mmCIF file of C-alpha atoms in Angstrom:
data_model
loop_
_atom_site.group_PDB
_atom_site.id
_atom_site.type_symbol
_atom_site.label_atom_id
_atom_site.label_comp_id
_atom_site.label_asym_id
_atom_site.label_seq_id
_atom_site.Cartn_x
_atom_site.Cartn_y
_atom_site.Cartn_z
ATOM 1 C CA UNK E 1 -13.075 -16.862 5.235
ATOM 2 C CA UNK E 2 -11.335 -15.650 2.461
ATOM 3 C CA UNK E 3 -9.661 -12.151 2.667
ATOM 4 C CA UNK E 4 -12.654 -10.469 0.243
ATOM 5 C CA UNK E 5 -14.939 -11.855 2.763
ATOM 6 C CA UNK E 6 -13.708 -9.243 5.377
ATOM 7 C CA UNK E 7 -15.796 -7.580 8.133
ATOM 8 C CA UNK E 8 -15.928 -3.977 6.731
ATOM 9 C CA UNK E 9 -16.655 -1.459 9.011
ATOM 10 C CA UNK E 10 -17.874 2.621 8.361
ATOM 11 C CA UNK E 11 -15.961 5.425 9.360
ATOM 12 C CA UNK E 12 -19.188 7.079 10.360
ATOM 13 C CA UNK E 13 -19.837 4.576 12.823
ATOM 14 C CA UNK E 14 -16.405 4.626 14.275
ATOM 15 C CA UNK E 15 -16.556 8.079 15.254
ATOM 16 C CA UNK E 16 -19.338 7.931 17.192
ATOM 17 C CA UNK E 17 -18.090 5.457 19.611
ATOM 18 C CA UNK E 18 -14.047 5.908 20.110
ATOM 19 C CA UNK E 19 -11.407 8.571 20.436
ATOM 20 C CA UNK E 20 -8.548 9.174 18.022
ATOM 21 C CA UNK E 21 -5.282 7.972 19.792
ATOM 22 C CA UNK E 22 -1.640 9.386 18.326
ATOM 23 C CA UNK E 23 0.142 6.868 16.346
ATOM 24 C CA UNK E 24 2.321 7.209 13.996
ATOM 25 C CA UNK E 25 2.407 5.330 10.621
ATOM 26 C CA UNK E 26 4.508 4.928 7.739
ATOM 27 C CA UNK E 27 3.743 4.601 3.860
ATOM 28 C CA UNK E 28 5.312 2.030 1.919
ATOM 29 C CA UNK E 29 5.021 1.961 -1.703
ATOM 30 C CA UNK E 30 6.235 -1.446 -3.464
ATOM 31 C CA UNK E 31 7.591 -0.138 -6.828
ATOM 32 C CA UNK E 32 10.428 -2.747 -7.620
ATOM 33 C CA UNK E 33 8.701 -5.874 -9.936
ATOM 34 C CA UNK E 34 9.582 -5.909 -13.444
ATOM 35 C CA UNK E 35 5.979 -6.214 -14.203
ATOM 36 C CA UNK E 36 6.005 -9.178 -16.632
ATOM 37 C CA UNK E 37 2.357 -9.266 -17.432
ATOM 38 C CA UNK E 38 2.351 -5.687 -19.070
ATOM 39 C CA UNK E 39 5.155 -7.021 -22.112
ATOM 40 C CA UNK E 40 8.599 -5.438 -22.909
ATOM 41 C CA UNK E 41 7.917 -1.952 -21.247
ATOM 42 C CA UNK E 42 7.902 -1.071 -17.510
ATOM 43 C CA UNK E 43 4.108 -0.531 -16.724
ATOM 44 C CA UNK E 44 5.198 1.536 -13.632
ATOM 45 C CA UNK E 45 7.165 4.292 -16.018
ATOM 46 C CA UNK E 46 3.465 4.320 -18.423
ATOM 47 C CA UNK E 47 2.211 7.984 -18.822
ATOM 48 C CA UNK E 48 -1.527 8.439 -16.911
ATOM 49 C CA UNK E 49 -2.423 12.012 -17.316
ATOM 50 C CA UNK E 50 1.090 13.628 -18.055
ATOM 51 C CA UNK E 51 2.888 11.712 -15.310
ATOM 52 C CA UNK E 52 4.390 8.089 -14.590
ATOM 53 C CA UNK E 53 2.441 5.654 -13.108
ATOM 54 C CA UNK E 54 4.168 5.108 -9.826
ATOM 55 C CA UNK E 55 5.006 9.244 -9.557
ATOM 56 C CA UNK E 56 0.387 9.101 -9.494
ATOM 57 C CA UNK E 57 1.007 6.229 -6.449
ATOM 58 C CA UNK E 58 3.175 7.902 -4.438
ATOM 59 C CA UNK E 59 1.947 11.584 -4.921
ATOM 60 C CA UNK E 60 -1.105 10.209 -3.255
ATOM 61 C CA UNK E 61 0.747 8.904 -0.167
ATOM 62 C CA UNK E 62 2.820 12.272 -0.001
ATOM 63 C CA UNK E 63 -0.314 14.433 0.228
ATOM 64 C CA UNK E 64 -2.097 12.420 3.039
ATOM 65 C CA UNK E 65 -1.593 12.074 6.964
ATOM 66 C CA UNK E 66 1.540 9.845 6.672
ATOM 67 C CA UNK E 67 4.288 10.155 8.667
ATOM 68 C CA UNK E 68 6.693 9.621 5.327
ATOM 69 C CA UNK E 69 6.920 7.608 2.653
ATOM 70 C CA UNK E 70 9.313 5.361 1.364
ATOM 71 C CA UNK E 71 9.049 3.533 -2.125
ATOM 72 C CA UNK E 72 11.163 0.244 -2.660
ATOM 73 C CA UNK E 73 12.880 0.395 -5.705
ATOM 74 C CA UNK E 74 14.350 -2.676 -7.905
ATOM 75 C CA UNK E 75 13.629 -3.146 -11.831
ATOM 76 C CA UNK E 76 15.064 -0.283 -13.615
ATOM 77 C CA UNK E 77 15.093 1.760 -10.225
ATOM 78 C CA UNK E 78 17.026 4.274 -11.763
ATOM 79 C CA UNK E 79 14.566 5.018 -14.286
ATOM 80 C CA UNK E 80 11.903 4.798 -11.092
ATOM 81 C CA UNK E 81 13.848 7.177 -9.427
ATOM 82 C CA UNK E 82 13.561 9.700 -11.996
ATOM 83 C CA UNK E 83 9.680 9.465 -12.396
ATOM 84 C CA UNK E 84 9.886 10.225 -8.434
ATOM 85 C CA UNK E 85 12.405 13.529 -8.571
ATOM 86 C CA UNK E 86 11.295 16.724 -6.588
ATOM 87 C CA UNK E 87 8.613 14.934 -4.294
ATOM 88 C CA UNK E 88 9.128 14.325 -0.851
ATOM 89 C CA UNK E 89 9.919 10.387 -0.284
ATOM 90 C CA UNK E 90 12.764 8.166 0.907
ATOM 91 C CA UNK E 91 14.446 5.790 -1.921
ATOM 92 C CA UNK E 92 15.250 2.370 -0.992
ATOM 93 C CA UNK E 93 17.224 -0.433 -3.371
ATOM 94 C CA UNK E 94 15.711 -3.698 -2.998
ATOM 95 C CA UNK E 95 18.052 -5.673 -5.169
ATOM 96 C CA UNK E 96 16.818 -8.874 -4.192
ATOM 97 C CA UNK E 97 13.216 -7.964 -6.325
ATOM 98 C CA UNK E 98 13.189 -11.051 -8.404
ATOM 99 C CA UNK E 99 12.552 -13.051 -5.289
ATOM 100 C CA UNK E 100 9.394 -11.634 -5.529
ATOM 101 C CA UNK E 101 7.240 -8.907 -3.496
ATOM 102 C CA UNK E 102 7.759 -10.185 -0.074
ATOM 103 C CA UNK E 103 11.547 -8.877 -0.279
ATOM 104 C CA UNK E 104 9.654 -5.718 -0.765
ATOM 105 C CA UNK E 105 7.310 -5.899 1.750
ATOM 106 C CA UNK E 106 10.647 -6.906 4.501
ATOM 107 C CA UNK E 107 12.458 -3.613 3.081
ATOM 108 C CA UNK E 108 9.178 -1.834 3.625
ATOM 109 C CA UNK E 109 9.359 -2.920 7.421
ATOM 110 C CA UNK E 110 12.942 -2.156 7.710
ATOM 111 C CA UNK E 111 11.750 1.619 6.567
ATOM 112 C CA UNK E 112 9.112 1.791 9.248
ATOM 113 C CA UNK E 113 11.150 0.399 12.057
ATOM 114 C CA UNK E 114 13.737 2.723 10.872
ATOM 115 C CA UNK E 115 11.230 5.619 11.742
ATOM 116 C CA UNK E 116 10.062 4.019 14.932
ATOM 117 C CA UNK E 117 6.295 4.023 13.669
ATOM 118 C CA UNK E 118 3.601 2.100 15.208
ATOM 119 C CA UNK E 119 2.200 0.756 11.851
ATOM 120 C CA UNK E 120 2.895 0.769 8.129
ATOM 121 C CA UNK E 121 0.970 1.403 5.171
ATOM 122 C CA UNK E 122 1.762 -1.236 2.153
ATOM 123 C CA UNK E 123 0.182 0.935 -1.157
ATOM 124 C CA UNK E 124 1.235 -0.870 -4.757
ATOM 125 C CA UNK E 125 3.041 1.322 -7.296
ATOM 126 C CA UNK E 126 0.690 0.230 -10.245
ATOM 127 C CA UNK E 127 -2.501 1.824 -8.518
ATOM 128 C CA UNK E 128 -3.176 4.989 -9.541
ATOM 129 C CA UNK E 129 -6.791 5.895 -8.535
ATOM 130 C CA UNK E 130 -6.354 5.643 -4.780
ATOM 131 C CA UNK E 131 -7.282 8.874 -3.441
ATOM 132 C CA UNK E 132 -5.770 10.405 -0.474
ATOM 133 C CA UNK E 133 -9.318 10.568 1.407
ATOM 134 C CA UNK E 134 -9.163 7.224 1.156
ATOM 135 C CA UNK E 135 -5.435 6.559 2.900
ATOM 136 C CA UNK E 136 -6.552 8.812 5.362
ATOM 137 C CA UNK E 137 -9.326 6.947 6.890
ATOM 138 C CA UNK E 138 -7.160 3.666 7.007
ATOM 139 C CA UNK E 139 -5.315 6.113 9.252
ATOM 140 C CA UNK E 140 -8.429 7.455 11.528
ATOM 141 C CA UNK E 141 -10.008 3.903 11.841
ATOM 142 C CA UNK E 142 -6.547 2.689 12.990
ATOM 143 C CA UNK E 143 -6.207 5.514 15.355
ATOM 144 C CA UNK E 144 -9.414 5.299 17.004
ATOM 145 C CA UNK E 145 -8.816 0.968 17.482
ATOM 146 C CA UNK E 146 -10.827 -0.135 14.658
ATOM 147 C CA UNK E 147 -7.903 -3.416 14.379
ATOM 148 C CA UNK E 148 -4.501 -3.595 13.607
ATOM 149 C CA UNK E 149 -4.732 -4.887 10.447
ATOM 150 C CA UNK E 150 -6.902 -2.568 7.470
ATOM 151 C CA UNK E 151 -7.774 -2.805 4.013
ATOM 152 C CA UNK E 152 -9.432 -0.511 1.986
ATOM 153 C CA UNK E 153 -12.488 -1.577 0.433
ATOM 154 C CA UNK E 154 -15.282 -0.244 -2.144
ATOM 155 C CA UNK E 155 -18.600 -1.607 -1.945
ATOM 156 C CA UNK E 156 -17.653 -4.203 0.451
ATOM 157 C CA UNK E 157 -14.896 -5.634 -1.314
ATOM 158 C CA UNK E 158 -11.374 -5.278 -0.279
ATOM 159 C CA UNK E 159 -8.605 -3.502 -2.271
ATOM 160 C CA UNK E 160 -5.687 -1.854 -1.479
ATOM 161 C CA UNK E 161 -3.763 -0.363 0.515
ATOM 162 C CA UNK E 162 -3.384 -2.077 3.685
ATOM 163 C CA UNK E 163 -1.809 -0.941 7.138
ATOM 164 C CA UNK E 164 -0.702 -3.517 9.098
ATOM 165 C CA UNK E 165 0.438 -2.356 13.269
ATOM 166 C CA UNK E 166 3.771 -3.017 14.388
ATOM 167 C CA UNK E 167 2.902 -6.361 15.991
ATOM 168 C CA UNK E 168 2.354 -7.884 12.433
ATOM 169 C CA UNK E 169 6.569 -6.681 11.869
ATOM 170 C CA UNK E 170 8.008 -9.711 12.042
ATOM 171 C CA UNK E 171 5.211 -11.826 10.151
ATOM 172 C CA UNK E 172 5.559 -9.815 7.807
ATOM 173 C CA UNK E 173 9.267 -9.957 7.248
ATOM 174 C CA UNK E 174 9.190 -13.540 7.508
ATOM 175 C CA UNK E 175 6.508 -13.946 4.469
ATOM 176 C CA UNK E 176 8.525 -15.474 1.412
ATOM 177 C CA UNK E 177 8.013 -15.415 -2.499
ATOM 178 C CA UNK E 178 5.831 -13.142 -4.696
ATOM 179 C CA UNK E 179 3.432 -12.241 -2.060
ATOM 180 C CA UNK E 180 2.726 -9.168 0.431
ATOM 181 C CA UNK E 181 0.711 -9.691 3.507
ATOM 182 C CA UNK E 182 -2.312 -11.551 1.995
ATOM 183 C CA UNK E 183 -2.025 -14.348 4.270
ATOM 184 C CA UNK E 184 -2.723 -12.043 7.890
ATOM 185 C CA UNK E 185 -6.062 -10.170 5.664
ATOM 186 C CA UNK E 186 -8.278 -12.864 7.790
ATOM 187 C CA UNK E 187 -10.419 -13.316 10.549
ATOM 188 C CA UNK E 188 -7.650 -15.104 12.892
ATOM 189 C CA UNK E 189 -5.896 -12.009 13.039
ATOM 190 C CA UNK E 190 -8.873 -9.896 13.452
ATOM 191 C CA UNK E 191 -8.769 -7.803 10.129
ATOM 192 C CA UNK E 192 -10.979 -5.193 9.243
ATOM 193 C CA UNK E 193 -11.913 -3.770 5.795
ATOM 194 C CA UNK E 194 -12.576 0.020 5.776
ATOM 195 C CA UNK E 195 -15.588 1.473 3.450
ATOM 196 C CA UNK E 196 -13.960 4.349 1.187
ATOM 197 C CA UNK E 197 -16.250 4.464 -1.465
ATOM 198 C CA UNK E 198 -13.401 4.911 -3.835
ATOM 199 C CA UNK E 199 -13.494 2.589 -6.717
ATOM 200 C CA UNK E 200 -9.349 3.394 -7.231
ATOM 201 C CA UNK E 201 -8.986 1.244 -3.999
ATOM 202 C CA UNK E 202 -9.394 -2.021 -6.373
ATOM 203 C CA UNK E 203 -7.813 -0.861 -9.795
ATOM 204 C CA UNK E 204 -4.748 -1.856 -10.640
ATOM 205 C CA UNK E 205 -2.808 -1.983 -14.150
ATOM 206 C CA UNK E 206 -1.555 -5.282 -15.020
ATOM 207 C CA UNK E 207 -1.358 -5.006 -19.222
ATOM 208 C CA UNK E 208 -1.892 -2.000 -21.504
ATOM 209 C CA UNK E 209 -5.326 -2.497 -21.855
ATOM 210 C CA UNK E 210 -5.665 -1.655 -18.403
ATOM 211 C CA UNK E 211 -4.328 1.879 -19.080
ATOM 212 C CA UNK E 212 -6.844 2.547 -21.976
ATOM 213 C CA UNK E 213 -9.698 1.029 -19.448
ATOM 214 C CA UNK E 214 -8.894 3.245 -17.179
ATOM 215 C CA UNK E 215 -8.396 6.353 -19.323
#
């Protein structure tokens, strides 16, 4: 089984058979790569709609049920910094980002141990279409026991983000090179994908024809 090859599961049917526990979960958004595939310019400072690319990813996880957010900073993270100014999120350094995303991903856990929170929520910078209906029912199916490992999916195939619970911290932290937590999206560790119907769940920008795709 293959992580696209997840269960998914329906909010609607979740709700009609378990209660919503309190947990408490923290949003993580990896903004540090120097995003080779996209040329010369950082794809994460590109303007979508009269505002940076990553400002778009994290404005999303600021306006939904998370506890906080933090986004890991690395490439030009001053520059990142700026397209972030005024909105409501802790700023880490990761300065070991050319080891690849995992470094990322272990600063990201650091974050959410930091604010003693049951889970985290791994988003990506470079996706802008995510929609904060669509965090928030990673959230509800987590809090009513759906698994402890989600994905968000569209039409039955899995995207992004993913919340992994705090059992997952140390795999996580462990993971090496230019990976996130791919590896624990299967069956072994009883992953769930979680129908949002939002297509912004799989889009990503990779190279500037992305942007014009998506515009």
């Amino acid at each position: 089984m293959t992580p696209e090859d997840l269960p998914t599961v329906s909010i609607e049917s979740i709700r009609e058979t378990s209660e919503r526990a309190d947990k408490r979960t923290w949003g993580v958004v990896l903004a540090a790569g120097k995003s080779t595939r996209y040329g010369e310019s950082n794809k994460l400072l590109t303007d979508i709609d009269g505002a940076p690319l990553v400002r778009h990813a994290a404005k999303t996880l600021v306006g939904s049920s998370l506890d906080g957010v933090t986004v890991i900073v690395g490439y030009e993270g001053d520059c990142v910094r700026d397209a972030l100014n005024d909105l409501p999120v802790e700023i880490r350094e990761n300065s070991d980002y050319e080891a690849g995303q995992s470094t990322s991903v272990r600063d990201g856990v650091v974050a959410a141990r930091d604010h003693d929170a049951d889970a985290v929520l791994v988003a990506l910078g470079d996706m802008p279409a995510v929609d904060v209906a669509s965090i928030n029912l990673l959230l509800e199916a987590y809090e009513r026991g759906v698994a402890d490992i989600l994905a968000a999916a569209c039409d039955g195939r899995r995207g992004n983000p993913v919340l992994f619970d705090e059992r997952f911290f140390d795999r996580l932290a462990d993971i090496e090179g230019d990976v996130g937590g791919r590896g624990l999206l299967t069956e072994r560790f009883g992953a769930r994908a979680v129908e949002t119907g939002n297509p912004g769940v799989l889009e990503d920008i990779d190279r500037p024809v992305d942007v014009d795709e998506f515009l």
